[in-house]
Amino acid sequence: MTTSDTPVETRDSQVVQRDRVVIRFAGDSGDGMQLTGDRFTSETANFGNDLSTLPNFPAEIRAPSGTLPGVSSFQLHFANYDILTPGDRPDVLVAMNPAALKANIADLPQGGVLIVNTDEFTKRNLTKVGYEANPLEDDSLEDRYAVHGVAMATLTRGALEETGLSKKDAERSKNMFALGLLSWMYHRPSESTERFLREKFAKRPDLAEANILAFRAGHAYGETTEAFAVTYEVAPAKLAPGTYRQITGNTALSYGLVAAGRTTGLPVFLGSYPITPASDILHELSKHKAFGVTTFQAEDEISGVGAALGAAFGGALGVTTTSGPGVALKAETVGLGVALELPLLVIDVQRGGPSTGLPTKTEQADLLQAMFGRNGEAPLPIIAPCTPGDCFAAAVEAAAIAVKYRTPVMVLSDGALANGSEPWKVPDADSLQPVDPGFATEPNAPDGSGEFWPYLRDQDTLARPWAIPGTAGLEHRIGGLEKADGRGSISYDPDNHDRMVRLRQAKIDGIEVPDLVVDDPHGDADMLVIGWGSTYGPINAAARRVRTLGHHVATVQIRNLNPMPANLGEVLGSYSTVLCPEMNLGQLAMLLRAKHLVDVKSYTKVAGLPFGAEELQDVFLDYLTGTHPHATHAATNGAQA
Amino acid sequence: MTATDLGLPSIGGLDGVPTTEDKQTAKDFTSDQEVRWCPGCGDYAVLAAVRQFLPTLGIKRENTVFVSGIGCSSRFPYYLNTYGMHSIHGRAPTIATGLATSRPDLSVWVVTGDGDALSIGGNHLIHALRRNVNLKILLFNNRIYGLTKGQYSPTSEVGKVTKSTPMGSLDHPFNPISLALGAEATFVGRALDSDRKSLTSVLGAAAAHRGSALVEIFQDCPIFNDGSFDVLRKGENENRLIPVTHGEPIRFGAEGEDGLGSHAVVQKGFGLEVVEAASVDPSQIVVHDGGDHELAFALSRLSDQDLTHTVTGIFRQVERTTYDDAARAQVQQAKDAANGEADLQKLLDGRDTWTIVA
């Protein structure tokens, strides 16, 4: 055991080139697996690979230590080409304890690399998760996997002996040991991790040094022991030219909101109540007050959206961030926003439901809630970003629509996007399209009375004027009661109500959204796979796979879910089979069937995890080859060719 | 106790709101909407008082905003020619919080009722008060649900027979003043709808107060709870109504020989009691102090809520940093630290970027 302070003679290890690798770090909730994964991701981003990540952790902050429910994992897929998913199954599994091994081993394919922290494989820990014998001591693992037992805690403790840290504190750095070892195995640059640790522990330089020592020890362990004969290189990916950084969906969404304040010229006001997995947006925005962002942590979900709507009445860009349960609570206020016709952004980072459901897992079962989850006819625009980086553009676009059309807009992110990360081509801040809020400044009554009519609509957009308090001569009262078309005073007139309901709907229906762009490289596919939100990655990864097998398949992503793109009907009508995979029980499929009378096939899974590319590949193939029980066509262009 | 007494830098409730030299009248503050409350409703008296009172503030009408929830009283904003929002049940304090926090140049008022503020909106009320957002809350308390046609409210007396409680209501009522004080409100007052003078005086003090001000207004519902406050209006009311003024001994009732009220409030144990003024030494009579939290609380509970003893005026008025001032100060501090224009490109770039060339 040598630390890297001492020069060592590097063994000649075999270097193998790989196109792509999937690594999963798994351990106890308290083992720091998310941090470990995050750092490996950062190193990988710095190296220039394309990447996609899947953090997976329990809702409990510290579930009982060493138990199956307490297992936390972080999966990272990186490659020398552009990839779309965090990977179905790991090539390398790092298991920090018996629980992590037991919970994850089934996902490791035969021949996969298994790195185990042997120190935790005590009788007590094994019993805790139901192992009668130590699986490291029989051949059950050796027969199937390339197993590397490493006494990580012991080695870390040894490396930190001279720091004077207690045994317990020293062992806490074992995750950095694991990171160092994996960084060596995959030739990751380590400067950024060391810099990160120094910054993170700026107030505790002793801990910073301890973690760096452990990291270097892991690196040196790989370099000097005979155990690891092979290291791997994954060359940088050839992405489109530009400047890139690594970003998670929640960070991208937060930046999008900051940027929206810039594009609209409005102060951003966030009213929010903490809820998983949306809280990180509140955390992130609270750091950016220098951009004129105000963050208000409200007493509840309703207050969060109420304050945002109040700020919008005053001329701010009102935003509220939440997850499904919060959307339910905010519904009445969002409906008020629809009636008031004020700009408002409602960000729903979807999680498993119903009720509290699976707080830390992903799902996309709030689509119908977003569409219809308010009393009365209360339509609003909905945008669903499809990758972590796309959350930025979705927020900017949502703000532009909200301001232009004076309407609440819902953004549907989800847990996989929120916590997942990818390389993001950083936009040029100066090139973001400005949006003129166009506040009303003059009386507008068409009868020349000099009055202000708050519901006199713009003929093109059907948007009403936004007159903010402080504007002399435009004093007016608005509310949730039905208003007279134009004049805006309370009206119970039957014809007026019918007209106002239709006007509000027509305004939303008339919002300009870009046409769908179908991805059909062969140009003659008979089957279209349609997706929304985070299923973009697995759908398109699966499509690539079946195309490689010689099949022709088209894919399309609906980013604007309300109103839907104008060419949607035409696109749907152009394929004999339309398949819609969703992480719900077929909500988009239901909408497409209802609106377009197309026999959309639904493939659904609601497991709290994203689809795997292989899983969807099999589903696509079943349809393409006509073996799926619901397949109406055996049409395949390329399979038999 | 006011900030001036304590030598603190004082900032008024209307500081930052543009003023006008133009003469304004009640008519200027009257909208073109026909008032549609029931004949005899106490809301008329309050509306008339507010229309008279607003011009006296000397602020620009367009910088005045009334936000309401749902209920009879929540129609209030429609009848004022200011900016206004008639929102949803119980949520007016949340909307007003967002508005007041983002717009220091507005005078923001909330109009609410006993059901709106204390039942469906109870959570928002207490949090608005503890945060001390610069907004004024007028709580119209008629101890009944009017708009939904006569169910008991969270301030109705136990045993109230209503449409939803034919055998009498079962739940104990809130004491709105005690509740507001318990929620750390910095300004708590009460007035009777028909007492224009004292109502206007409490409203004026509330407007000048920097922070959340709660003013409970006793108000009659002639349809579903008629005459509920009559004992305070006529006949034997002298010994029931106890107006208090900061710095003055608490004397009330018919004028005695010394020109002050026949009755007085004195300490009894940790609480208060009402006695005949002549029966005690004047030094024993409690001098009202708006900065004394315990006194304010005791005054709010001088009797059960059977109106035996009903204190009006300002129970409590103290100065505490407002949420909205502090929130804006943080934004300003961050802007100053960034020397004005924060760099969006720098934020987007983050710490680690890499460039791929064509």
mmCIF file of N, CA, C and O in Angstrom, chain A residues 45-46 195 199 239 241-245 262 288-291 296 299-300 302-303 306-307 310 314 333 426-429 468-472 474-480 490, chain B residues 31 33 62 75 77-78 80-86 88 91 94-95 98-99 103 123-124 127 131 323 330 334-335 342 344-345 347-356 358:
data_model
loop_
_atom_site.group_PDB
_atom_site.id
_atom_site.type_symbol
_atom_site.label_atom_id
_atom_site.label_comp_id
_atom_site.label_asym_id
_atom_site.label_seq_id
_atom_site.Cartn_x
_atom_site.Cartn_y
_atom_site.Cartn_z
ATOM 1 N N ALA A 45 -17.121 14.100 -17.556
ATOM 2 C CA ALA A 45 -17.510 15.259 -18.365
ATOM 3 C C ALA A 45 -16.273 16.048 -18.769
ATOM 4 O O ALA A 45 -16.109 16.431 -19.931
ATOM 5 N N ASN A 46 -15.387 16.255 -17.807
ATOM 6 C CA ASN A 46 -14.155 16.996 -18.111
ATOM 7 C C ASN A 46 -13.326 16.297 -19.174
ATOM 8 O O ASN A 46 -12.641 16.926 -19.965
ATOM 9 N N ARG A 195 -9.699 19.348 -6.521
ATOM 10 C CA ARG A 195 -10.084 20.753 -6.343
ATOM 11 C C ARG A 195 -11.459 20.834 -5.663
ATOM 12 O O ARG A 195 -11.677 21.621 -4.755
ATOM 13 N N GLU A 199 -12.528 22.579 -2.057
ATOM 14 C CA GLU A 199 -13.574 23.623 -1.938
ATOM 15 C C GLU A 199 -14.690 23.186 -1.003
ATOM 16 O O GLU A 199 -15.162 23.946 -0.183
ATOM 17 N N LEU A 239 -19.101 15.077 -30.114
ATOM 18 C CA LEU A 239 -20.372 15.794 -30.060
ATOM 19 C C LEU A 239 -20.291 16.992 -30.995
ATOM 20 O O LEU A 239 -19.224 17.345 -31.487
ATOM 21 N N PRO A 241 -19.898 20.645 -32.352
ATOM 22 C CA PRO A 241 -18.965 21.656 -31.843
ATOM 23 C C PRO A 241 -19.658 22.619 -30.881
ATOM 24 O O PRO A 241 -20.835 22.921 -31.042
ATOM 25 N N GLY A 242 -18.911 23.069 -29.898
ATOM 26 C CA GLY A 242 -19.475 24.009 -28.943
ATOM 27 C C GLY A 242 -18.818 23.837 -27.594
ATOM 28 O O GLY A 242 -17.960 22.970 -27.413
ATOM 29 N N THR A 243 -19.249 24.684 -26.645
ATOM 30 C CA THR A 243 -18.729 24.588 -25.292
ATOM 31 C C THR A 243 -19.727 23.804 -24.451
ATOM 32 O O THR A 243 -20.922 24.071 -24.491
ATOM 33 N N TYR A 244 -19.226 22.805 -23.740
ATOM 34 C CA TYR A 244 -20.088 21.913 -22.974
ATOM 35 C C TYR A 244 -19.791 21.992 -21.491
ATOM 36 O O TYR A 244 -18.702 22.349 -21.071
ATOM 37 N N ARG A 245 -20.805 21.622 -20.705
ATOM 38 C CA ARG A 245 -20.610 21.382 -19.296
ATOM 39 C C ARG A 245 -21.557 20.254 -18.905
ATOM 40 O O ARG A 245 -22.473 19.901 -19.648
ATOM 41 N N ARG A 262 -34.134 37.329 -17.417
ATOM 42 C CA ARG A 262 -33.346 38.202 -18.292
ATOM 43 C C ARG A 262 -34.077 38.439 -19.613
ATOM 44 O O ARG A 262 -34.180 39.574 -20.080
ATOM 45 N N HIS A 288 -29.239 32.767 -6.389
ATOM 46 C CA HIS A 288 -29.061 33.690 -7.513
ATOM 47 C C HIS A 288 -29.853 34.986 -7.372
ATOM 48 O O HIS A 288 -30.407 35.511 -8.334
ATOM 49 N N LYS A 289 -29.881 35.498 -6.149
ATOM 50 C CA LYS A 289 -30.579 36.760 -5.905
ATOM 51 C C LYS A 289 -29.925 37.916 -6.663
ATOM 52 O O LYS A 289 -30.579 38.916 -6.955
ATOM 53 N N ALA A 290 -28.649 37.770 -6.972
ATOM 54 C CA ALA A 290 -27.953 38.833 -7.708
ATOM 55 C C ALA A 290 -28.599 39.090 -9.063
ATOM 56 O O ALA A 290 -28.450 40.165 -9.642
ATOM 57 N N PHE A 291 -29.352 38.089 -9.565
ATOM 58 C CA PHE A 291 -30.057 38.260 -10.836
ATOM 59 C C PHE A 291 -31.455 38.832 -10.627
ATOM 60 O O PHE A 291 -32.285 38.792 -11.533
ATOM 61 N N PHE A 296 -39.203 32.652 -2.077
ATOM 62 C CA PHE A 296 -40.073 32.695 -0.897
ATOM 63 C C PHE A 296 -40.423 31.261 -0.524
ATOM 64 O O PHE A 296 -41.107 30.577 -1.283
ATOM 65 N N GLU A 299 -45.480 28.647 3.571
ATOM 66 C CA GLU A 299 -45.937 27.748 4.636
ATOM 67 C C GLU A 299 -46.553 26.473 4.064
ATOM 68 O O GLU A 299 -46.673 25.479 4.763
ATOM 69 N N ASP A 300 -46.959 26.503 2.814
ATOM 70 C CA ASP A 300 -47.477 25.293 2.179
ATOM 71 C C ASP A 300 -47.495 25.499 0.664
ATOM 72 O O ASP A 300 -47.137 26.562 0.162
ATOM 73 N N ILE A 302 -49.952 25.741 -1.359
ATOM 74 C CA ILE A 302 -50.947 26.701 -1.832
ATOM 75 C C ILE A 302 -50.393 28.121 -1.706
ATOM 76 O O ILE A 302 -50.538 28.953 -2.596
ATOM 77 N N SER A 303 -49.760 28.378 -0.593
ATOM 78 C CA SER A 303 -49.178 29.696 -0.388
ATOM 79 C C SER A 303 -48.064 29.972 -1.397
ATOM 80 O O SER A 303 -47.903 31.107 -1.868
ATOM 81 N N GLY A 306 -49.788 30.902 -4.511
ATOM 82 C CA GLY A 306 -50.528 32.147 -4.279
ATOM 83 C C GLY A 306 -49.601 33.349 -4.316
ATOM 84 O O GLY A 306 -49.892 34.371 -4.950
ATOM 85 N N ALA A 307 -48.469 33.229 -3.632
ATOM 86 C CA ALA A 307 -47.509 34.330 -3.616
ATOM 87 C C ALA A 307 -46.968 34.600 -5.021
ATOM 88 O O ALA A 307 -46.790 35.757 -5.425
ATOM 89 N N GLY A 310 -49.613 36.441 -6.857
ATOM 90 C CA GLY A 310 -49.671 37.824 -6.368
ATOM 91 C C GLY A 310 -48.543 38.659 -6.953
ATOM 92 O O GLY A 310 -48.740 39.805 -7.364
ATOM 93 N N GLY A 314 -48.434 41.917 -9.719
ATOM 94 C CA GLY A 314 -47.617 43.108 -9.560
ATOM 95 C C GLY A 314 -46.574 43.283 -10.650
ATOM 96 O O GLY A 314 -45.774 44.222 -10.591
ATOM 97 N N THR A 333 -55.557 27.459 -7.194
ATOM 98 C CA THR A 333 -54.882 28.727 -7.470
ATOM 99 C C THR A 333 -54.456 28.817 -8.933
ATOM 100 O O THR A 333 -54.507 29.890 -9.535
ATOM 101 N N VAL A 426 -23.569 24.665 -23.746
ATOM 102 C CA VAL A 426 -23.956 25.895 -23.046
ATOM 103 C C VAL A 426 -24.429 26.939 -24.052
ATOM 104 O O VAL A 426 -23.715 27.247 -25.007
ATOM 105 N N PRO A 427 -25.641 27.454 -23.857
ATOM 106 C CA PRO A 427 -26.122 28.452 -24.810
ATOM 107 C C PRO A 427 -25.408 29.797 -24.640
ATOM 108 O O PRO A 427 -24.867 30.089 -23.574
ATOM 109 N N ASP A 428 -25.441 30.561 -25.693
ATOM 110 C CA ASP A 428 -24.895 31.911 -25.651
ATOM 111 C C ASP A 428 -25.962 32.814 -25.033
ATOM 112 O O ASP A 428 -27.043 32.990 -25.599
ATOM 113 N N ALA A 429 -25.659 33.363 -23.855
ATOM 114 C CA ALA A 429 -26.666 34.142 -23.123
ATOM 115 C C ALA A 429 -27.202 35.306 -23.957
ATOM 116 O O ALA A 429 -28.373 35.678 -23.846
ATOM 117 N N ILE A 468 -50.335 46.717 -14.506
ATOM 118 C CA ILE A 468 -49.886 46.427 -13.143
ATOM 119 C C ILE A 468 -50.165 47.606 -12.209
ATOM 120 O O ILE A 468 -50.181 48.755 -12.631
ATOM 121 N N PRO A 469 -50.430 47.307 -10.938
ATOM 122 C CA PRO A 469 -50.683 48.360 -9.954
ATOM 123 C C PRO A 469 -49.568 49.408 -9.998
ATOM 124 O O PRO A 469 -48.406 49.076 -10.235
ATOM 125 N N GLY A 470 -49.953 50.634 -9.805
ATOM 126 C CA GLY A 470 -49.010 51.736 -9.921
ATOM 127 C C GLY A 470 -49.196 52.478 -11.237
ATOM 128 O O GLY A 470 -48.630 53.551 -11.435
ATOM 129 N N THR A 471 -49.984 51.883 -12.156
ATOM 130 C CA THR A 471 -50.243 52.530 -13.436
ATOM 131 C C THR A 471 -51.508 53.389 -13.308
ATOM 132 O O THR A 471 -52.604 52.839 -13.143
ATOM 133 N N ALA A 472 -51.329 54.683 -13.355
ATOM 134 C CA ALA A 472 -52.458 55.595 -13.143
ATOM 135 C C ALA A 472 -53.487 55.452 -14.255
ATOM 136 O O ALA A 472 -53.144 55.277 -15.420
ATOM 137 N N LEU A 474 -55.472 53.059 -14.894
ATOM 138 C CA LEU A 474 -55.830 51.696 -15.294
ATOM 139 C C LEU A 474 -56.294 50.859 -14.105
ATOM 140 O O LEU A 474 -56.322 49.626 -14.176
ATOM 141 N N GLU A 475 -56.679 51.523 -13.010
ATOM 142 C CA GLU A 475 -57.144 50.779 -11.835
ATOM 143 C C GLU A 475 -58.277 49.850 -12.269
ATOM 144 O O GLU A 475 -59.209 50.276 -12.955
ATOM 145 N N HIS A 476 -58.167 48.595 -11.853
ATOM 146 C CA HIS A 476 -59.210 47.643 -12.208
ATOM 147 C C HIS A 476 -59.224 46.512 -11.194
ATOM 148 O O HIS A 476 -58.268 46.323 -10.443
ATOM 149 N N ARG A 477 -60.321 45.793 -11.191
ATOM 150 C CA ARG A 477 -60.493 44.678 -10.283
ATOM 151 C C ARG A 477 -60.679 43.410 -11.102
ATOM 152 O O ARG A 477 -61.465 43.396 -12.061
ATOM 153 N N ILE A 478 -59.922 42.368 -10.712
ATOM 154 C CA ILE A 478 -60.098 41.082 -11.384
ATOM 155 C C ILE A 478 -60.307 40.022 -10.317
ATOM 156 O O ILE A 478 -59.985 40.245 -9.151
ATOM 157 N N GLY A 479 -60.833 38.895 -10.724
ATOM 158 C CA GLY A 479 -61.074 37.854 -9.732
ATOM 159 C C GLY A 479 -61.486 36.556 -10.368
ATOM 160 O O GLY A 479 -61.467 36.393 -11.588
ATOM 161 N N GLY A 480 -61.849 35.611 -9.519
ATOM 162 C CA GLY A 480 -62.209 34.287 -9.988
ATOM 163 C C GLY A 480 -63.627 34.197 -10.535
ATOM 164 O O GLY A 480 -63.965 33.224 -11.205
ATOM 165 N N ILE A 490 -67.918 41.760 -13.304
ATOM 166 C CA ILE A 490 -68.565 40.471 -13.005
ATOM 167 C C ILE A 490 -69.749 40.267 -13.941
ATOM 168 O O ILE A 490 -70.540 41.183 -14.167
ATOM 169 N N SER B 31 -65.819 52.741 -7.081
ATOM 170 C CA SER B 31 -65.862 52.199 -8.444
ATOM 171 C C SER B 31 -67.274 52.315 -9.010
ATOM 172 O O SER B 31 -68.209 52.691 -8.310
ATOM 173 N N GLN B 33 -69.119 49.913 -9.812
ATOM 174 C CA GLN B 33 -69.903 48.699 -9.559
ATOM 175 C C GLN B 33 -70.985 48.937 -8.511
ATOM 176 O O GLN B 33 -70.742 49.568 -7.480
ATOM 177 N N GLU B 62 -53.591 54.707 -7.501
ATOM 178 C CA GLU B 62 -53.150 53.567 -8.312
ATOM 179 C C GLU B 62 -52.104 52.705 -7.600
ATOM 180 O O GLU B 62 -51.756 51.634 -8.096
ATOM 181 N N ARG B 75 -66.222 40.649 -1.479
ATOM 182 C CA ARG B 75 -66.616 41.433 -2.647
ATOM 183 C C ARG B 75 -66.089 42.869 -2.566
ATOM 184 O O ARG B 75 -66.205 43.641 -3.508
ATOM 185 N N PRO B 77 -63.259 44.534 -2.758
ATOM 186 C CA PRO B 77 -62.404 45.205 -3.754
ATOM 187 C C PRO B 77 -63.169 45.737 -4.964
ATOM 188 O O PRO B 77 -62.779 46.759 -5.544
ATOM 189 N N TYR B 78 -64.265 45.053 -5.341
ATOM 190 C CA TYR B 78 -65.010 45.498 -6.521
ATOM 191 C C TYR B 78 -65.576 46.903 -6.350
ATOM 192 O O TYR B 78 -65.863 47.586 -7.322
ATOM 193 N N LEU B 80 -64.212 49.437 -4.745
ATOM 194 C CA LEU B 80 -63.209 50.494 -4.576
ATOM 195 C C LEU B 80 -62.510 50.720 -5.909
ATOM 196 O O LEU B 80 -62.130 49.760 -6.580
ATOM 197 N N ASN B 81 -62.314 51.972 -6.255
ATOM 198 C CA ASN B 81 -61.644 52.254 -7.524
ATOM 199 C C ASN B 81 -60.122 52.286 -7.344
ATOM 200 O O ASN B 81 -59.455 53.280 -7.634
ATOM 201 N N THR B 82 -59.619 51.171 -6.820
ATOM 202 C CA THR B 82 -58.166 50.988 -6.707
ATOM 203 C C THR B 82 -57.858 49.747 -7.540
ATOM 204 O O THR B 82 -58.734 49.198 -8.188
ATOM 205 N N TYR B 83 -56.615 49.294 -7.512
ATOM 206 C CA TYR B 83 -56.352 47.963 -8.053
ATOM 207 C C TYR B 83 -56.905 46.953 -7.061
ATOM 208 O O TYR B 83 -56.904 47.208 -5.848
ATOM 209 N N GLY B 84 -57.395 45.827 -7.574
ATOM 210 C CA GLY B 84 -57.976 44.861 -6.658
ATOM 211 C C GLY B 84 -58.009 43.463 -7.227
ATOM 212 O O GLY B 84 -58.003 43.260 -8.438
ATOM 213 N N MET B 85 -58.011 42.504 -6.322
ATOM 214 C CA MET B 85 -58.170 41.114 -6.749
ATOM 215 C C MET B 85 -59.097 40.384 -5.791
ATOM 216 O O MET B 85 -58.886 40.375 -4.583
ATOM 217 N N HIS B 86 -60.121 39.795 -6.357
ATOM 218 C CA HIS B 86 -61.055 38.956 -5.615
ATOM 219 C C HIS B 86 -60.589 37.528 -5.871
ATOM 220 O O HIS B 86 -60.824 36.983 -6.942
ATOM 221 N N ILE B 88 -59.375 33.529 -4.178
ATOM 222 C CA ILE B 88 -60.061 32.289 -3.820
ATOM 223 C C ILE B 88 -60.058 32.124 -2.312
ATOM 224 O O ILE B 88 -59.310 32.790 -1.591
ATOM 225 N N ARG B 91 -57.103 32.337 0.586
ATOM 226 C CA ARG B 91 -55.736 32.476 0.083
ATOM 227 C C ARG B 91 -55.265 33.917 -0.104
ATOM 228 O O ARG B 91 -54.140 34.139 -0.577
ATOM 229 N N THR B 94 -51.751 34.944 0.956
ATOM 230 C CA THR B 94 -50.620 34.437 0.170
ATOM 231 C C THR B 94 -50.380 35.341 -1.043
ATOM 232 O O THR B 94 -49.240 35.667 -1.367
ATOM 233 N N ILE B 95 -51.460 35.720 -1.690
ATOM 234 C CA ILE B 95 -51.351 36.581 -2.871
ATOM 235 C C ILE B 95 -50.794 37.941 -2.473
ATOM 236 O O ILE B 95 -49.892 38.485 -3.115
ATOM 237 N N GLY B 98 -46.988 37.800 -1.844
ATOM 238 C CA GLY B 98 -46.176 37.877 -3.066
ATOM 239 C C GLY B 98 -46.163 39.275 -3.645
ATOM 240 O O GLY B 98 -45.129 39.773 -4.108
ATOM 241 N N LEU B 99 -47.324 39.920 -3.605
ATOM 242 C CA LEU B 99 -47.434 41.268 -4.169
ATOM 243 C C LEU B 99 -46.636 42.271 -3.336
ATOM 244 O O LEU B 99 -45.850 43.053 -3.871
ATOM 245 N N ARG B 103 -43.372 44.372 -4.532
ATOM 246 C CA ARG B 103 -43.688 45.759 -4.856
ATOM 247 C C ARG B 103 -43.754 46.644 -3.602
ATOM 248 O O ARG B 103 -44.830 46.871 -3.038
ATOM 249 N N ASN B 123 -54.170 28.789 8.123
ATOM 250 C CA ASN B 123 -52.731 28.605 8.024
ATOM 251 C C ASN B 123 -52.043 29.834 7.427
ATOM 252 O O ASN B 123 -51.018 30.299 7.923
ATOM 253 N N HIS B 124 -52.647 30.383 6.368
ATOM 254 C CA HIS B 124 -52.013 31.529 5.715
ATOM 255 C C HIS B 124 -52.029 32.753 6.621
ATOM 256 O O HIS B 124 -51.103 33.549 6.632
ATOM 257 N N HIS B 127 -49.288 32.585 9.295
ATOM 258 C CA HIS B 127 -47.934 32.729 8.736
ATOM 259 C C HIS B 127 -47.687 34.135 8.204
ATOM 260 O O HIS B 127 -46.570 34.642 8.305
ATOM 261 N N ARG B 131 -44.631 36.343 9.769
ATOM 262 C CA ARG B 131 -43.613 36.868 8.855
ATOM 263 C C ARG B 131 -43.540 38.373 8.932
ATOM 264 O O ARG B 131 -42.544 38.974 8.605
ATOM 265 N N TYR B 323 -40.847 40.999 6.714
ATOM 266 C CA TYR B 323 -40.331 39.978 5.802
ATOM 267 C C TYR B 323 -39.966 40.595 4.458
ATOM 268 O O TYR B 323 -38.904 40.328 3.885
ATOM 269 N N GLN B 330 -31.968 41.390 0.993
ATOM 270 C CA GLN B 330 -31.075 40.294 0.579
ATOM 271 C C GLN B 330 -30.802 40.345 -0.922
ATOM 272 O O GLN B 330 -29.674 40.140 -1.360
ATOM 273 N N ALA B 334 -27.143 40.974 -2.596
ATOM 274 C CA ALA B 334 -26.547 40.086 -3.602
ATOM 275 C C ALA B 334 -26.209 40.858 -4.870
ATOM 276 O O ALA B 334 -25.171 40.632 -5.493
ATOM 277 N N LYS B 335 -27.086 41.793 -5.243
ATOM 278 C CA LYS B 335 -26.817 42.603 -6.441
ATOM 279 C C LYS B 335 -25.580 43.471 -6.226
ATOM 280 O O LYS B 335 -24.730 43.589 -7.115
ATOM 281 N N ALA B 342 -25.350 40.938 -12.661
ATOM 282 C CA ALA B 342 -24.816 39.588 -12.523
ATOM 283 C C ALA B 342 -24.594 39.004 -13.927
ATOM 284 O O ALA B 342 -25.338 39.301 -14.847
ATOM 285 N N LEU B 344 -24.851 36.398 -16.526
ATOM 286 C CA LEU B 344 -25.612 35.192 -16.860
ATOM 287 C C LEU B 344 -24.733 34.151 -17.560
ATOM 288 O O LEU B 344 -24.807 32.965 -17.264
ATOM 289 N N GLN B 345 -23.889 34.607 -18.481
ATOM 290 C CA GLN B 345 -23.037 33.652 -19.207
ATOM 291 C C GLN B 345 -22.135 32.891 -18.244
ATOM 292 O O GLN B 345 -21.941 31.686 -18.373
ATOM 293 N N LEU B 347 -22.744 32.247 -15.151
ATOM 294 C CA LEU B 347 -23.568 31.279 -14.425
ATOM 295 C C LEU B 347 -23.776 30.016 -15.268
ATOM 296 O O LEU B 347 -23.633 28.895 -14.789
ATOM 297 N N LEU B 348 -24.124 30.222 -16.541
ATOM 298 C CA LEU B 348 -24.403 29.084 -17.410
ATOM 299 C C LEU B 348 -23.148 28.247 -17.634
ATOM 300 O O LEU B 348 -23.207 27.017 -17.684
ATOM 301 N N ASP B 349 -22.019 28.909 -17.783
ATOM 302 C CA ASP B 349 -20.762 28.184 -18.020
ATOM 303 C C ASP B 349 -20.381 27.309 -16.825
ATOM 304 O O ASP B 349 -19.844 26.230 -16.995
ATOM 305 N N GLY B 350 -20.640 27.815 -15.626
ATOM 306 C CA GLY B 350 -20.259 27.057 -14.443
ATOM 307 C C GLY B 350 -18.761 26.983 -14.290
ATOM 308 O O GLY B 350 -18.022 27.796 -14.855
ATOM 309 N N ARG B 351 -18.316 25.974 -13.568
ATOM 310 C CA ARG B 351 -16.905 25.913 -13.220
ATOM 311 C C ARG B 351 -16.091 25.151 -14.255
ATOM 312 O O ARG B 351 -14.955 25.491 -14.552
ATOM 313 N N ASP B 352 -16.680 24.083 -14.759
ATOM 314 C CA ASP B 352 -15.911 23.223 -15.659
ATOM 315 C C ASP B 352 -16.594 23.120 -17.017
ATOM 316 O O ASP B 352 -17.654 22.536 -17.130
ATOM 317 N N THR B 353 -15.990 23.681 -18.016
ATOM 318 C CA THR B 353 -16.515 23.497 -19.368
ATOM 319 C C THR B 353 -15.428 22.874 -20.228
ATOM 320 O O THR B 353 -14.249 22.907 -19.890
ATOM 321 N N TRP B 354 -15.840 22.280 -21.325
ATOM 322 C CA TRP B 354 -14.868 21.818 -22.320
ATOM 323 C C TRP B 354 -15.413 22.169 -23.693
ATOM 324 O O TRP B 354 -16.630 22.307 -23.855
ATOM 325 N N THR B 355 -14.515 22.357 -24.606
ATOM 326 C CA THR B 355 -14.929 22.827 -25.924
ATOM 327 C C THR B 355 -14.619 21.772 -26.978
ATOM 328 O O THR B 355 -13.542 21.173 -26.969
ATOM 329 N N ILE B 356 -15.592 21.565 -27.823
ATOM 330 C CA ILE B 356 -15.385 20.647 -28.946
ATOM 331 C C ILE B 356 -15.338 21.495 -30.214
ATOM 332 O O ILE B 356 -16.257 22.276 -30.481
ATOM 333 N N ALA B 358 -14.975 22.107 -34.342
ATOM 334 C CA ALA B 358 -15.534 21.447 -35.536
ATOM 335 C C ALA B 358 -14.453 20.648 -36.256
ATOM 336 O O ALA B 358 -13.288 21.018 -36.231
#
